[in-house]
PDB file of C-alpha atoms in Angstrom:
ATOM      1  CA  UNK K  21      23.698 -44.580 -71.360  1.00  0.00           C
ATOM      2  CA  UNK K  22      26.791 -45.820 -70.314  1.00  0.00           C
ATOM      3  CA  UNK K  23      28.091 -45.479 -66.245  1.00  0.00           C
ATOM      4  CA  UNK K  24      30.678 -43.221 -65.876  1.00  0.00           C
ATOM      5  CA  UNK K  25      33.800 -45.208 -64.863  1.00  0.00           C
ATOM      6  CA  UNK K  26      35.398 -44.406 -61.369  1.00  0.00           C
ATOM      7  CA  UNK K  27      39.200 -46.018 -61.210  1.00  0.00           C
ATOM      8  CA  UNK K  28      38.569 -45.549 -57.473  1.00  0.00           C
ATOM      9  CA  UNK K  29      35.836 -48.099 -57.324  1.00  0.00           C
ATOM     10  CA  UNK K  30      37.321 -50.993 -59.241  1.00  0.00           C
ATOM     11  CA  UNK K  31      34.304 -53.524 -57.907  1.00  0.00           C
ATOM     12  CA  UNK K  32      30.814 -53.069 -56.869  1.00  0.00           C
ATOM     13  CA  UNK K  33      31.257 -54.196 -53.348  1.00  0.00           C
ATOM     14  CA  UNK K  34      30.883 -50.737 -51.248  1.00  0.00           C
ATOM     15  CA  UNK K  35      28.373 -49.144 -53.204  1.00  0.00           C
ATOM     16  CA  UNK K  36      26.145 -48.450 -50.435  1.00  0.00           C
ATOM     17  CA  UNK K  37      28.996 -47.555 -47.722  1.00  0.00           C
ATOM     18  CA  UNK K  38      30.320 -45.024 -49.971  1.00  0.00           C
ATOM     19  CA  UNK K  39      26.898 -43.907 -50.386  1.00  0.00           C
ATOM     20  CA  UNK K  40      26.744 -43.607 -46.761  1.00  0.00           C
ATOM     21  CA  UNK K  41      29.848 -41.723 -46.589  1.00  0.00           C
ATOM     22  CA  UNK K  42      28.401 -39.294 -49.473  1.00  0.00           C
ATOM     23  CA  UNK K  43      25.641 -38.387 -47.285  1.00  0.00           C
ATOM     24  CA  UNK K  44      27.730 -37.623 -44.242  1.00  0.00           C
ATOM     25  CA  UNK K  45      29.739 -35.383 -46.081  1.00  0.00           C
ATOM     26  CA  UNK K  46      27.114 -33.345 -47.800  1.00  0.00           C
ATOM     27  CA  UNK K  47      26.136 -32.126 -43.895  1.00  0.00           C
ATOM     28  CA  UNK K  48      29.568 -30.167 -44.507  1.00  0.00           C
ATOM     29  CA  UNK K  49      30.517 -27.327 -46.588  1.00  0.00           C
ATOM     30  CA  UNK K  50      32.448 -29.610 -49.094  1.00  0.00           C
ATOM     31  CA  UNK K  51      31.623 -29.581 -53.187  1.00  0.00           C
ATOM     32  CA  UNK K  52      32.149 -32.587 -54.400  1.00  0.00           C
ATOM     33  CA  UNK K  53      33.862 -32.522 -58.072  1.00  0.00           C
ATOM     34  CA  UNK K  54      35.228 -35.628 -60.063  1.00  0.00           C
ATOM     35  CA  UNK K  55      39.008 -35.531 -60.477  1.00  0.00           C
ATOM     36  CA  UNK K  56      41.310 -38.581 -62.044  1.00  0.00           C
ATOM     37  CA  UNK K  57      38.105 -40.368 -62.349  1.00  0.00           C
ATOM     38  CA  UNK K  58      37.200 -40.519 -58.947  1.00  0.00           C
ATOM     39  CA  UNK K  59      35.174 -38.640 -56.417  1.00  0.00           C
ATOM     40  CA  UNK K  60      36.714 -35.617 -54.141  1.00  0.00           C
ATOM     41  CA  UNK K  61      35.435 -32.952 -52.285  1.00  0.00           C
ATOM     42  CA  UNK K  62      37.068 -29.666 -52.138  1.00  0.00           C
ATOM     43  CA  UNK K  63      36.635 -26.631 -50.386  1.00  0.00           C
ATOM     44  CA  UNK K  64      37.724 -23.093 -51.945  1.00  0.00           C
ATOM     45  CA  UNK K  65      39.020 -25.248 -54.702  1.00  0.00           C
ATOM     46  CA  UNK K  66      41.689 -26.874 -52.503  1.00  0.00           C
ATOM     47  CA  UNK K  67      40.966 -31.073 -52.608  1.00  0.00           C
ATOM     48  CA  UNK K  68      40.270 -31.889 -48.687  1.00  0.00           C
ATOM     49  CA  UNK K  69      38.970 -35.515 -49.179  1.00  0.00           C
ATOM     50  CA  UNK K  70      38.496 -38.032 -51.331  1.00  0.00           C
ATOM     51  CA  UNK K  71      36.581 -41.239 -50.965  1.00  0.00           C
ATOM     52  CA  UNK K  72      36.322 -45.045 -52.832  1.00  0.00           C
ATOM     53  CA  UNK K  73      35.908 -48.366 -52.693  1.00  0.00           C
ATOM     54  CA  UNK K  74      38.996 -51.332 -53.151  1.00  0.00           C
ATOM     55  CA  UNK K  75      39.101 -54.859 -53.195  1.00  0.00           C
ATOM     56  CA  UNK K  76      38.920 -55.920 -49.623  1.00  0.00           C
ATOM     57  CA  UNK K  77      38.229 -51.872 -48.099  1.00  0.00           C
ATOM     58  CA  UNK K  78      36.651 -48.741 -48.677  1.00  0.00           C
ATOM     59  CA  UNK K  79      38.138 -45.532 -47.596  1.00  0.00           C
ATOM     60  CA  UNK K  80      38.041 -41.598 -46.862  1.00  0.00           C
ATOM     61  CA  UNK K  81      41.195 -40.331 -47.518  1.00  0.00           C
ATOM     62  CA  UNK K  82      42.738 -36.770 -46.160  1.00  0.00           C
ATOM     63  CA  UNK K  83      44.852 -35.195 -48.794  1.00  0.00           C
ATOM     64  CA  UNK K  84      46.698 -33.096 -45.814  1.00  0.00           C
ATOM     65  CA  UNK K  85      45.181 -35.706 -43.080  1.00  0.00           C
ATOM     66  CA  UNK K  86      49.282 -35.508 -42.111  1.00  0.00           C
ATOM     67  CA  UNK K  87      47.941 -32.431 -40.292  1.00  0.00           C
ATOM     68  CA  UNK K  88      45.186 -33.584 -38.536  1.00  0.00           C
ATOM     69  CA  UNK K  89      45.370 -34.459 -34.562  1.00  0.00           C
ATOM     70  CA  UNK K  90      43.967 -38.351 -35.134  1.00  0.00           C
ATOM     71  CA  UNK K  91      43.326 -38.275 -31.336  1.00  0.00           C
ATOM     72  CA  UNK K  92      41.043 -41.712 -32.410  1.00  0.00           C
ATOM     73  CA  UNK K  93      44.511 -43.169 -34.377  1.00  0.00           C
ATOM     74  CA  UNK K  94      42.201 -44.210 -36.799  1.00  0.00           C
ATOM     75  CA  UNK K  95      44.244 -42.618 -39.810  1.00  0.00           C
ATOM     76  CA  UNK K  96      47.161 -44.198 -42.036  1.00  0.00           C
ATOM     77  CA  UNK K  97      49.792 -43.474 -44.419  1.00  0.00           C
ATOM     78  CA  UNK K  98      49.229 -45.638 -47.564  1.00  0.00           C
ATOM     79  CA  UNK K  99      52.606 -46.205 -48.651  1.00  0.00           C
ATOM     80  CA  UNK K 100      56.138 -45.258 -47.704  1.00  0.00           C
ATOM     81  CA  UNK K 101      56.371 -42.153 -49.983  1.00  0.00           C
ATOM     82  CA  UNK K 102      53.307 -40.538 -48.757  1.00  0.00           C
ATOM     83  CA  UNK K 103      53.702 -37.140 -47.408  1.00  0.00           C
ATOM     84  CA  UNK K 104      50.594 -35.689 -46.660  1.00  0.00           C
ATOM     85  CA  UNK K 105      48.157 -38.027 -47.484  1.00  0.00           C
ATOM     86  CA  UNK K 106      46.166 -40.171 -45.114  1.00  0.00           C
ATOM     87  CA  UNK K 107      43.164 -42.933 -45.521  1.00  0.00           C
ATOM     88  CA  UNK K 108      40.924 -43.971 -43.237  1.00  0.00           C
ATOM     89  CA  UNK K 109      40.105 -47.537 -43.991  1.00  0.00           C
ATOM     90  CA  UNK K 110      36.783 -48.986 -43.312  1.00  0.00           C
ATOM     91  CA  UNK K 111      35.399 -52.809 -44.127  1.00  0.00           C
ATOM     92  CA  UNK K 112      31.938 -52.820 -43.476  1.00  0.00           C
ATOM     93  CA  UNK K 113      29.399 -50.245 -42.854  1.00  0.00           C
ATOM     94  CA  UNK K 114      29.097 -50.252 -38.580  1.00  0.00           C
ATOM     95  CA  UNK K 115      32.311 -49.241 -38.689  1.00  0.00           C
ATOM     96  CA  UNK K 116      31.405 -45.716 -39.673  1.00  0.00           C
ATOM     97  CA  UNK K 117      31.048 -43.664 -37.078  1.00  0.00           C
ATOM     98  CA  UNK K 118      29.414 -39.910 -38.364  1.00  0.00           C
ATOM     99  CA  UNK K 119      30.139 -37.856 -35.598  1.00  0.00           C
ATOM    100  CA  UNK K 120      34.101 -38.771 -35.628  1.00  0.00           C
ATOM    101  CA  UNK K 121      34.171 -38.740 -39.411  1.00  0.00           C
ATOM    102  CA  UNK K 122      32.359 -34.894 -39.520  1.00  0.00           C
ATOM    103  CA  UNK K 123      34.733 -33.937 -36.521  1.00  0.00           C
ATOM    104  CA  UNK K 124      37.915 -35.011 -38.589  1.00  0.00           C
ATOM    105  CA  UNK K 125      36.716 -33.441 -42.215  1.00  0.00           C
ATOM    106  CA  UNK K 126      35.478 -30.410 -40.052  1.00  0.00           C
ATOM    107  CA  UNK K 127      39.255 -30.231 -38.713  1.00  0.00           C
ATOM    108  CA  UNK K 128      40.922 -30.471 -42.392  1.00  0.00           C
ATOM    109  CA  UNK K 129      38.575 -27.695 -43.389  1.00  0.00           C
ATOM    110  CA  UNK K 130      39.793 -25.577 -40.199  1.00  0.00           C
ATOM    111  CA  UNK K 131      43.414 -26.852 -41.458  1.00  0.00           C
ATOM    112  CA  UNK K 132      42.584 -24.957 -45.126  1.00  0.00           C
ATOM    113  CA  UNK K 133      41.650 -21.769 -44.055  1.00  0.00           C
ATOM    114  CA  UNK K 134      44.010 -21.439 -41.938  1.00  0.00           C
ATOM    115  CA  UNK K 135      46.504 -22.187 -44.572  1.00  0.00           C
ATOM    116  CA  UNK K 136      47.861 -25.803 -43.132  1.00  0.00           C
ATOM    117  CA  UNK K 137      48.809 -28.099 -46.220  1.00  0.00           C
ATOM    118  CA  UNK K 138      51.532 -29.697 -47.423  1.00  0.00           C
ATOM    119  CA  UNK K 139      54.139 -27.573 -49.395  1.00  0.00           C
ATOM    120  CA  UNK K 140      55.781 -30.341 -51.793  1.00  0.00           C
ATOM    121  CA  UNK K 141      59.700 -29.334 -51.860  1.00  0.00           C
ATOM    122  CA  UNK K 142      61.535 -28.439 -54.817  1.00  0.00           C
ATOM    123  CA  UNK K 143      64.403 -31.433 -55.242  1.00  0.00           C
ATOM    124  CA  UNK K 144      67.912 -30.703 -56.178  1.00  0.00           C
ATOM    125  CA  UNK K 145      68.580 -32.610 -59.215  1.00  0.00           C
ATOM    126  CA  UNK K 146      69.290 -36.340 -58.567  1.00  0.00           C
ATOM    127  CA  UNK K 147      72.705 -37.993 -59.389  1.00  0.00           C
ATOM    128  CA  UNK K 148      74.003 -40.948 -60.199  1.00  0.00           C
ATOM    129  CA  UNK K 149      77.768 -41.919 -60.817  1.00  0.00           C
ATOM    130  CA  UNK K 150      76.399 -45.787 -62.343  1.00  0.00           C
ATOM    131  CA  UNK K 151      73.632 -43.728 -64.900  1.00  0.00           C
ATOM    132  CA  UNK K 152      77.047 -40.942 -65.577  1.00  0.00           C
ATOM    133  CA  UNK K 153      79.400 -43.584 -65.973  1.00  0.00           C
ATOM    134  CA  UNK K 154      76.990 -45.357 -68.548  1.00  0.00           C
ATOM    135  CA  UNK K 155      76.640 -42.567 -70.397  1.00  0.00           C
ATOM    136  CA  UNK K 156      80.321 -41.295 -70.707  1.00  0.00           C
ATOM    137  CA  UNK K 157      80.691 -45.125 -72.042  1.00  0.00           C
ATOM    138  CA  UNK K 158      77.805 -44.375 -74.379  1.00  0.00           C
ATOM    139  CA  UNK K 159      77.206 -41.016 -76.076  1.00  0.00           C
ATOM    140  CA  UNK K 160      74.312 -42.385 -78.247  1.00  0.00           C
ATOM    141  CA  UNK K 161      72.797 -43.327 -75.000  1.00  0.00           C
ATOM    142  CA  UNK K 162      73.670 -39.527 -73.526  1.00  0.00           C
ATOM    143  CA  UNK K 163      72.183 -37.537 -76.530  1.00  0.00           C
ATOM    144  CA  UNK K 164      68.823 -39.945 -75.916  1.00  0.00           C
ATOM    145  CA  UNK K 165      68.714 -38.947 -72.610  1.00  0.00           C
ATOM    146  CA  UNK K 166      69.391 -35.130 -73.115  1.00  0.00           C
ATOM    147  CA  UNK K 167      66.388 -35.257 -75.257  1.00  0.00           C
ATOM    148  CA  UNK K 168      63.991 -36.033 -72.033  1.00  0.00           C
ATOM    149  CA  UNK K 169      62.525 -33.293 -70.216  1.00  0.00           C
ATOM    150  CA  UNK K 170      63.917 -32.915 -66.859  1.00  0.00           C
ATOM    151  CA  UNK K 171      61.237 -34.275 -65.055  1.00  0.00           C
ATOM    152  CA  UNK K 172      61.720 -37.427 -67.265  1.00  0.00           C
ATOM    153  CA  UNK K 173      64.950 -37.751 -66.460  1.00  0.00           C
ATOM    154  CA  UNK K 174      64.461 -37.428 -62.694  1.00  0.00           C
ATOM    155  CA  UNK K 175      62.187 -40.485 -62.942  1.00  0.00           C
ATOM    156  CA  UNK K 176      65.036 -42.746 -64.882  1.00  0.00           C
ATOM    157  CA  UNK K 177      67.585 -41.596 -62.183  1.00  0.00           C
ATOM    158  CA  UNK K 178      65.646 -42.091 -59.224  1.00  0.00           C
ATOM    159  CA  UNK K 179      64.673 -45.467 -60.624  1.00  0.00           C
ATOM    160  CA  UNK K 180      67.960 -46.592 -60.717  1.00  0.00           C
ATOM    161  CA  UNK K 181      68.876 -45.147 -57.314  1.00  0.00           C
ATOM    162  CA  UNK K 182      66.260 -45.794 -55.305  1.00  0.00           C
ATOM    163  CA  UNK K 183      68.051 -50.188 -55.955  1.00  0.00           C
ATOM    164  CA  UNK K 184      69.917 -50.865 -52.949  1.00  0.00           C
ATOM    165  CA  UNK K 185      72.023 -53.313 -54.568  1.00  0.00           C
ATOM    166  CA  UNK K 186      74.492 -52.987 -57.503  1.00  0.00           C
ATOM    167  CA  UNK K 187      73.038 -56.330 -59.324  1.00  0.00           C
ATOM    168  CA  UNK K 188      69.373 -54.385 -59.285  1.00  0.00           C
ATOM    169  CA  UNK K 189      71.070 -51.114 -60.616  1.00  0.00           C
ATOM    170  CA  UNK K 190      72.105 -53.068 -63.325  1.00  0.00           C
ATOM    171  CA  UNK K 191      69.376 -55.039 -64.087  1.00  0.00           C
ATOM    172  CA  UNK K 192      67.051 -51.812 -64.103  1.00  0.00           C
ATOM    173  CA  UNK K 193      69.430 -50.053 -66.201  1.00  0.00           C
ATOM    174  CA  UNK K 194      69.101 -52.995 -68.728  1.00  0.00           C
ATOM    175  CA  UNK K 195      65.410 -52.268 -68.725  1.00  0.00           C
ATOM    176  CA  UNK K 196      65.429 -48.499 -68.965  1.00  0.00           C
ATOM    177  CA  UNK K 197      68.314 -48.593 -71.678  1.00  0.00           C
ATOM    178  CA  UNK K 198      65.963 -49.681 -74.638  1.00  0.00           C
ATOM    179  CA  UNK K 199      63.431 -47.299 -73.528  1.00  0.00           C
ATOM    180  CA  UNK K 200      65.734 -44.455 -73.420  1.00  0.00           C
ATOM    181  CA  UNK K 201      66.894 -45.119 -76.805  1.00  0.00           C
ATOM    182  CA  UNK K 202      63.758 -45.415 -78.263  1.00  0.00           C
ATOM    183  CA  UNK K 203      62.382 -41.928 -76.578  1.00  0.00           C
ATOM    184  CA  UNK K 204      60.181 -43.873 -74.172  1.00  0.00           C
ATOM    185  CA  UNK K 205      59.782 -42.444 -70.953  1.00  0.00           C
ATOM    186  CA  UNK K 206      59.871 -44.505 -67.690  1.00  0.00           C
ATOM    187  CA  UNK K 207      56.319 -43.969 -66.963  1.00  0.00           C
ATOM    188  CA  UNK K 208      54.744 -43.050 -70.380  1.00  0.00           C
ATOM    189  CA  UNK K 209      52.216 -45.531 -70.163  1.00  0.00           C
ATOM    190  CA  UNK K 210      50.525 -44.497 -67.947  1.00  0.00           C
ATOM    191  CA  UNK K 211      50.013 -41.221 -68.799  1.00  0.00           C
ATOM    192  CA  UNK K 212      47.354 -40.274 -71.635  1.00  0.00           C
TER     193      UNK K 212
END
């Protein structure tokens, strides 16, 4: 029988930490379930943590850790556009410490039934005067991109906005423009 593939654990280096990890958090009230391949645990069907192993770390990661007091400053925010997520990053097993890690899941839980996650916002619609004056220059290009969904087309503009200079605008647009006209979304590939 073939092992089932976890995205989360991309080498065979923590096996035994996350294993550790796995025991801790079965002293809580957590069910673990697999979601996008990996392992989480929820609680009344609300995701509370998630845990895996990386190249040169493994981690327990909050999905609403932005909520939680971190008195020990032990938790970070991944990336720039995280919201509410936060990891706690660990690279070899003494640096778990059980009694911290139970107090900090046994907070997000408190956090859930109380009601305490994150509440993504719904975004105006993006604009962009370079993708609008393309298009008025282009109305094959304009009828592509009307046929996106408007999710889809979010993704294009925010691409192209999110360049700080005009040369990158440009040179992303000269990416995106065959893909638009073709009926290729910005991320397709990566969805299945």
């Amino acid at each position: 029988m073939q092992e089932e593939k976890n995205p989360w654990n991309k080498n065979h280096l923590w096996l035994d930490e996350i294993a550790l990890l796995s025991d801790i958090i079965a002293k809580t009230p957590l069910q673990e379930a697999k979601k996008w391949g990996g392992i989480v645990y929820v609680f009344n069907n609300k995701n509370i943590i998630g845990i895996g192993g990386f190249k040169n770390y493994f981690a327990l990661w909050f999905f609403n850790g932005a909520f939680l007091k971190d008195t020990s400053q032990v938790l970070i925010a991944a990336t720039n556009t995280t919201k509410a997520l936060r990891q706690w990053r660990f690279t070899s097993k003494e640096q778990i410490n059980e009694k911290l890690i139970l107090q900090y899941i046994h907070e997000a839980i408190a956090n859930e039934e109380k009601g305490i996650s994150f509440k993504p916002q719904k975004n105006s619609s993006i604009e962009s005067s370079f993708m609008n004056c393309e298009m008025e220059n282009d109305s094959i290009l304009h009828t592509a991109f009307q046929q996106f969904s408007p999710y889809k087309q979010k993704e294009f503009l925010e691409y192209i906005e999110t360049a700080k200079q005009e040369k990158t605008k440009i040179s992303r647009f000269e990416k995106i423009k065959p893909m638009i006209l073709s009926g290729i979304g910005l991320n397709d590939k990566y969805r299945k």
